[in-house]
């Protein structure tokens, strides 16, 4: 075995009287030119890729890419920006999944606006940490203005407040922590132990799984989330919510929150917020609205009314990194009554002593689950300052319009069957082979999705609806045209049809139906 040659070479430790080579990599007054060059080189690589990618994905498989990544010796630096960027092309950029491509139709990932990318570049270089004023200064004030702006858009009233978070999952956890503490307010430790297993959260069956996860993290009972079945419209009925609250209370349980969803992840449907808000007001239950997806409507010039009733919420999750065209991560939790945020407060002598509150020093860590925290708000700030809210809303409107057209297209196509129509930008559907059995049809839809991704021509999502395998478009790219949608539908039908053709004989298909599917030969 031979050792790599360089391992034996002594590395010079000093290049000048006071600078080690390592120090030359730090951003400081002596390295600003290197900083400019390095970041510009990185931006240039991305720009070139973006200009030339001709599909949303290359279809690379983990087995192809893992050896390339694994082969890199992390203890042997290249020592050169260009070489590292060349390598990055191989391990990442060439096979990245590109959300700006008009045939990326899968998940809730958006193409990003340039003002936000500018914000990202600024915030990571300045590297403010939004936990305390003494680590962020103006950053804290900017975040607070944006929280206030969001709360005003929601209509939460003068006592509202909130904080930026890493994403909808964290926002939901945070909201439910506050709701739990409000439900247990005044309980002594012994009472808390007794009450904790009795707490219940009422949520839609179409709600996001992070609600279940939050319940688990919050130490609630395994059956703490009571899911309310939705009708075919995938919306939670206010009457059903009221019924569940009554049922829980009769059973001696305590409902700590109702979670309504403004934009379900799978269907893009919006629960009747006004009606559910009324039930919550009547019954004195905390209303959390998960608007991780639907929050883009807050700036929509034509569709804001779809969120009517959201102003009744006690807490709201918004994911700017979904429908505000912001890079990951950018999310916030907003609450009606700022006092509830104290449930996440802990005073540490070294960081945010209680004294600071009296001195009115704005320390956002008092409201956050995180300590060191990115200045993600800057991206939204520059987006609003450069584009303005109407322009963001117009982009979201465009994708909702496009989804409307796509739904019509799929609904009119005998090769497919559509599920629930979304007021947002989701289209859930399945390919229906004429007469093929249930199992085969499910397999064909699964296969079409995988084959499409492997081809790199388009990426779509999948989900199960009432036990049947479906496909899903989540349209968040205004560049996606009706033709793109039509072309992807053709590709799906082609892949699924070929699958049925190849597998029809292998599966027990009703004899009467098998022959109808496609010619045998
Ligand atoms: C995406 C989503 C979440 C989770 O948000 P992340 O930012 O991915 O953590 C929560 N709720 C809904 C309705 C979502 O669509």
mmCIF file of N, CA, C and O in Angstrom, residues 30-63:
data_model
loop_
_atom_site.group_PDB
_atom_site.id
_atom_site.type_symbol
_atom_site.label_atom_id
_atom_site.label_comp_id
_atom_site.label_asym_id
_atom_site.label_seq_id
_atom_site.Cartn_x
_atom_site.Cartn_y
_atom_site.Cartn_z
ATOM 1 N N UNK A 30 -8.883 42.173 4.894
ATOM 2 C CA UNK A 30 -7.790 41.857 3.982
ATOM 3 C C UNK A 30 -8.158 40.846 2.902
ATOM 4 O O UNK A 30 -7.330 40.547 2.041
ATOM 5 N N UNK A 31 -9.375 40.294 2.954
ATOM 6 C CA UNK A 31 -9.727 39.216 2.008
ATOM 7 C C UNK A 31 -10.954 39.531 1.164
ATOM 8 O O UNK A 31 -11.507 38.643 0.527
ATOM 9 N N UNK A 32 -11.369 40.773 1.159
ATOM 10 C CA UNK A 32 -12.621 41.079 0.458
ATOM 11 C C UNK A 32 -12.551 40.753 -1.036
ATOM 12 O O UNK A 32 -13.545 40.353 -1.641
ATOM 13 N N UNK A 33 -11.342 40.903 -1.618
ATOM 14 C CA UNK A 33 -11.244 40.579 -3.048
ATOM 15 C C UNK A 33 -11.413 39.079 -3.275
ATOM 16 O O UNK A 33 -12.054 38.650 -4.232
ATOM 17 N N UNK A 34 -10.836 38.264 -2.377
ATOM 18 C CA UNK A 34 -11.002 36.807 -2.485
ATOM 19 C C UNK A 34 -12.473 36.431 -2.331
ATOM 20 O O UNK A 34 -12.980 35.547 -3.015
ATOM 21 N N UNK A 35 -13.103 37.097 -1.385
ATOM 22 C CA UNK A 35 -14.529 36.865 -1.148
ATOM 23 C C UNK A 35 -15.341 37.167 -2.411
ATOM 24 O O UNK A 35 -16.138 36.349 -2.873
ATOM 25 N N UNK A 36 -15.083 38.318 -2.981
ATOM 26 C CA UNK A 36 -15.792 38.688 -4.215
ATOM 27 C C UNK A 36 -15.597 37.641 -5.305
ATOM 28 O O UNK A 36 -16.542 37.205 -5.946
ATOM 29 N N UNK A 37 -14.308 37.269 -5.495
ATOM 30 C CA UNK A 37 -13.979 36.321 -6.563
ATOM 31 C C UNK A 37 -14.621 34.957 -6.324
ATOM 32 O O UNK A 37 -15.211 34.373 -7.224
ATOM 33 N N UNK A 38 -14.493 34.459 -5.087
ATOM 34 C CA UNK A 38 -14.983 33.098 -4.800
ATOM 35 C C UNK A 38 -16.498 33.028 -4.958
ATOM 36 O O UNK A 38 -17.026 32.112 -5.605
ATOM 37 N N UNK A 39 -17.178 34.009 -4.391
ATOM 38 C CA UNK A 39 -18.640 33.957 -4.463
ATOM 39 C C UNK A 39 -19.103 34.172 -5.908
ATOM 40 O O UNK A 39 -20.011 33.488 -6.389
ATOM 41 N N UNK A 40 -18.424 35.082 -6.618
ATOM 42 C CA UNK A 40 -18.795 35.308 -8.020
ATOM 43 C C UNK A 40 -18.580 34.040 -8.845
ATOM 44 O O UNK A 40 -19.391 33.714 -9.727
ATOM 45 N N UNK A 41 -17.504 33.313 -8.538
ATOM 46 C CA UNK A 41 -17.244 32.073 -9.283
ATOM 47 C C UNK A 41 -18.359 31.060 -9.022
ATOM 48 O O UNK A 41 -18.815 30.364 -9.939
ATOM 49 N N UNK A 42 -18.803 30.979 -7.770
ATOM 50 C CA UNK A 42 -19.892 30.055 -7.426
ATOM 51 C C UNK A 42 -21.185 30.460 -8.108
ATOM 52 O O UNK A 42 -21.904 29.623 -8.678
ATOM 53 N N UNK A 43 -21.485 31.761 -8.059
ATOM 54 C CA UNK A 43 -22.700 32.265 -8.706
ATOM 55 C C UNK A 43 -22.632 31.962 -10.210
ATOM 56 O O UNK A 43 -23.621 31.559 -10.824
ATOM 57 N N UNK A 44 -21.451 32.133 -10.768
ATOM 58 C CA UNK A 44 -21.284 31.896 -12.199
ATOM 59 C C UNK A 44 -21.569 30.430 -12.561
ATOM 60 O O UNK A 44 -22.228 30.149 -13.570
ATOM 61 N N UNK A 45 -21.092 29.502 -11.739
ATOM 62 C CA UNK A 45 -21.375 28.081 -12.009
ATOM 63 C C UNK A 45 -22.874 27.804 -11.997
ATOM 64 O O UNK A 45 -23.400 27.111 -12.857
ATOM 65 N N UNK A 46 -23.530 28.344 -10.969
ATOM 66 C CA UNK A 46 -24.973 28.100 -10.856
ATOM 67 C C UNK A 46 -25.685 28.730 -12.045
ATOM 68 O O UNK A 46 -26.555 28.114 -12.673
ATOM 69 N N UNK A 47 -25.290 29.962 -12.386
ATOM 70 C CA UNK A 47 -25.939 30.661 -13.498
ATOM 71 C C UNK A 47 -25.782 29.863 -14.794
ATOM 72 O O UNK A 47 -26.731 29.715 -15.575
ATOM 73 N N UNK A 48 -24.582 29.328 -15.001
ATOM 74 C CA UNK A 48 -24.366 28.544 -16.225
ATOM 75 C C UNK A 48 -25.251 27.305 -16.245
ATOM 76 O O UNK A 48 -25.834 26.962 -17.267
ATOM 77 N N UNK A 49 -25.318 26.630 -15.101
ATOM 78 C CA UNK A 49 -26.163 25.437 -15.009
ATOM 79 C C UNK A 49 -27.620 25.777 -15.293
ATOM 80 O O UNK A 49 -28.309 25.101 -16.045
ATOM 81 N N UNK A 50 -28.065 26.839 -14.622
ATOM 82 C CA UNK A 50 -29.469 27.224 -14.774
ATOM 83 C C UNK A 50 -29.767 27.524 -16.244
ATOM 84 O O UNK A 50 -30.821 27.169 -16.771
ATOM 85 N N UNK A 51 -28.794 28.148 -16.896
ATOM 86 C CA UNK A 51 -29.004 28.513 -18.303
ATOM 87 C C UNK A 51 -29.077 27.274 -19.195
ATOM 88 O O UNK A 51 -29.759 27.282 -20.214
ATOM 89 N N UNK A 52 -28.394 26.217 -18.809
ATOM 90 C CA UNK A 52 -28.278 25.108 -19.761
ATOM 91 C C UNK A 52 -29.071 23.855 -19.411
ATOM 92 O O UNK A 52 -29.187 22.972 -20.251
ATOM 93 N N UNK A 53 -29.593 23.736 -18.175
ATOM 94 C CA UNK A 53 -30.293 22.481 -17.870
ATOM 95 C C UNK A 53 -31.499 22.330 -18.790
ATOM 96 O O UNK A 53 -32.226 23.288 -19.046
ATOM 97 N N UNK A 54 -31.664 21.118 -19.319
ATOM 98 C CA UNK A 54 -32.795 20.921 -20.229
ATOM 99 C C UNK A 54 -33.818 19.959 -19.649
ATOM 100 O O UNK A 54 -34.687 19.452 -20.352
ATOM 101 N N UNK A 55 -33.709 19.695 -18.373
ATOM 102 C CA UNK A 55 -34.715 18.885 -17.687
ATOM 103 C C UNK A 55 -34.607 19.173 -16.208
ATOM 104 O O UNK A 55 -33.589 19.691 -15.755
ATOM 105 N N UNK A 56 -35.651 18.855 -15.459
ATOM 106 C CA UNK A 56 -35.616 19.151 -14.031
ATOM 107 C C UNK A 56 -34.665 18.242 -13.254
ATOM 108 O O UNK A 56 -34.314 18.528 -12.119
ATOM 109 N N UNK A 57 -34.242 17.138 -13.889
ATOM 110 C CA UNK A 57 -33.449 16.152 -13.163
ATOM 111 C C UNK A 57 -32.714 15.310 -14.196
ATOM 112 O O UNK A 57 -33.183 15.166 -15.324
ATOM 113 N N UNK A 58 -31.586 14.747 -13.808
ATOM 114 C CA UNK A 58 -30.902 13.861 -14.744
ATOM 115 C C UNK A 58 -31.364 12.421 -14.589
ATOM 116 O O UNK A 58 -31.017 11.568 -15.395
ATOM 117 N N UNK A 59 -32.121 12.150 -13.523
ATOM 118 C CA UNK A 59 -32.543 10.774 -13.292
ATOM 119 C C UNK A 59 -31.479 9.938 -12.605
ATOM 120 O O UNK A 59 -31.594 8.724 -12.514
ATOM 121 N N UNK A 60 -30.449 10.599 -12.100
ATOM 122 C CA UNK A 60 -29.372 9.859 -11.445
ATOM 123 C C UNK A 60 -29.936 9.055 -10.275
ATOM 124 O O UNK A 60 -30.882 9.486 -9.605
ATOM 125 N N UNK A 61 -29.346 7.853 -10.070
ATOM 126 C CA UNK A 61 -29.822 7.024 -8.959
ATOM 127 C C UNK A 61 -28.816 7.083 -7.814
ATOM 128 O O UNK A 61 -27.636 7.344 -8.042
ATOM 129 N N UNK A 62 -29.268 6.824 -6.596
ATOM 130 C CA UNK A 62 -28.337 6.859 -5.447
ATOM 131 C C UNK A 62 -27.122 5.974 -5.707
ATOM 132 O O UNK A 62 -25.991 6.335 -5.351
ATOM 133 N N UNK A 63 -27.346 4.820 -6.349
ATOM 134 C CA UNK A 63 -26.240 3.888 -6.578
ATOM 135 C C UNK A 63 -25.205 4.462 -7.558
ATOM 136 O O UNK A 63 -24.040 4.062 -7.544
#
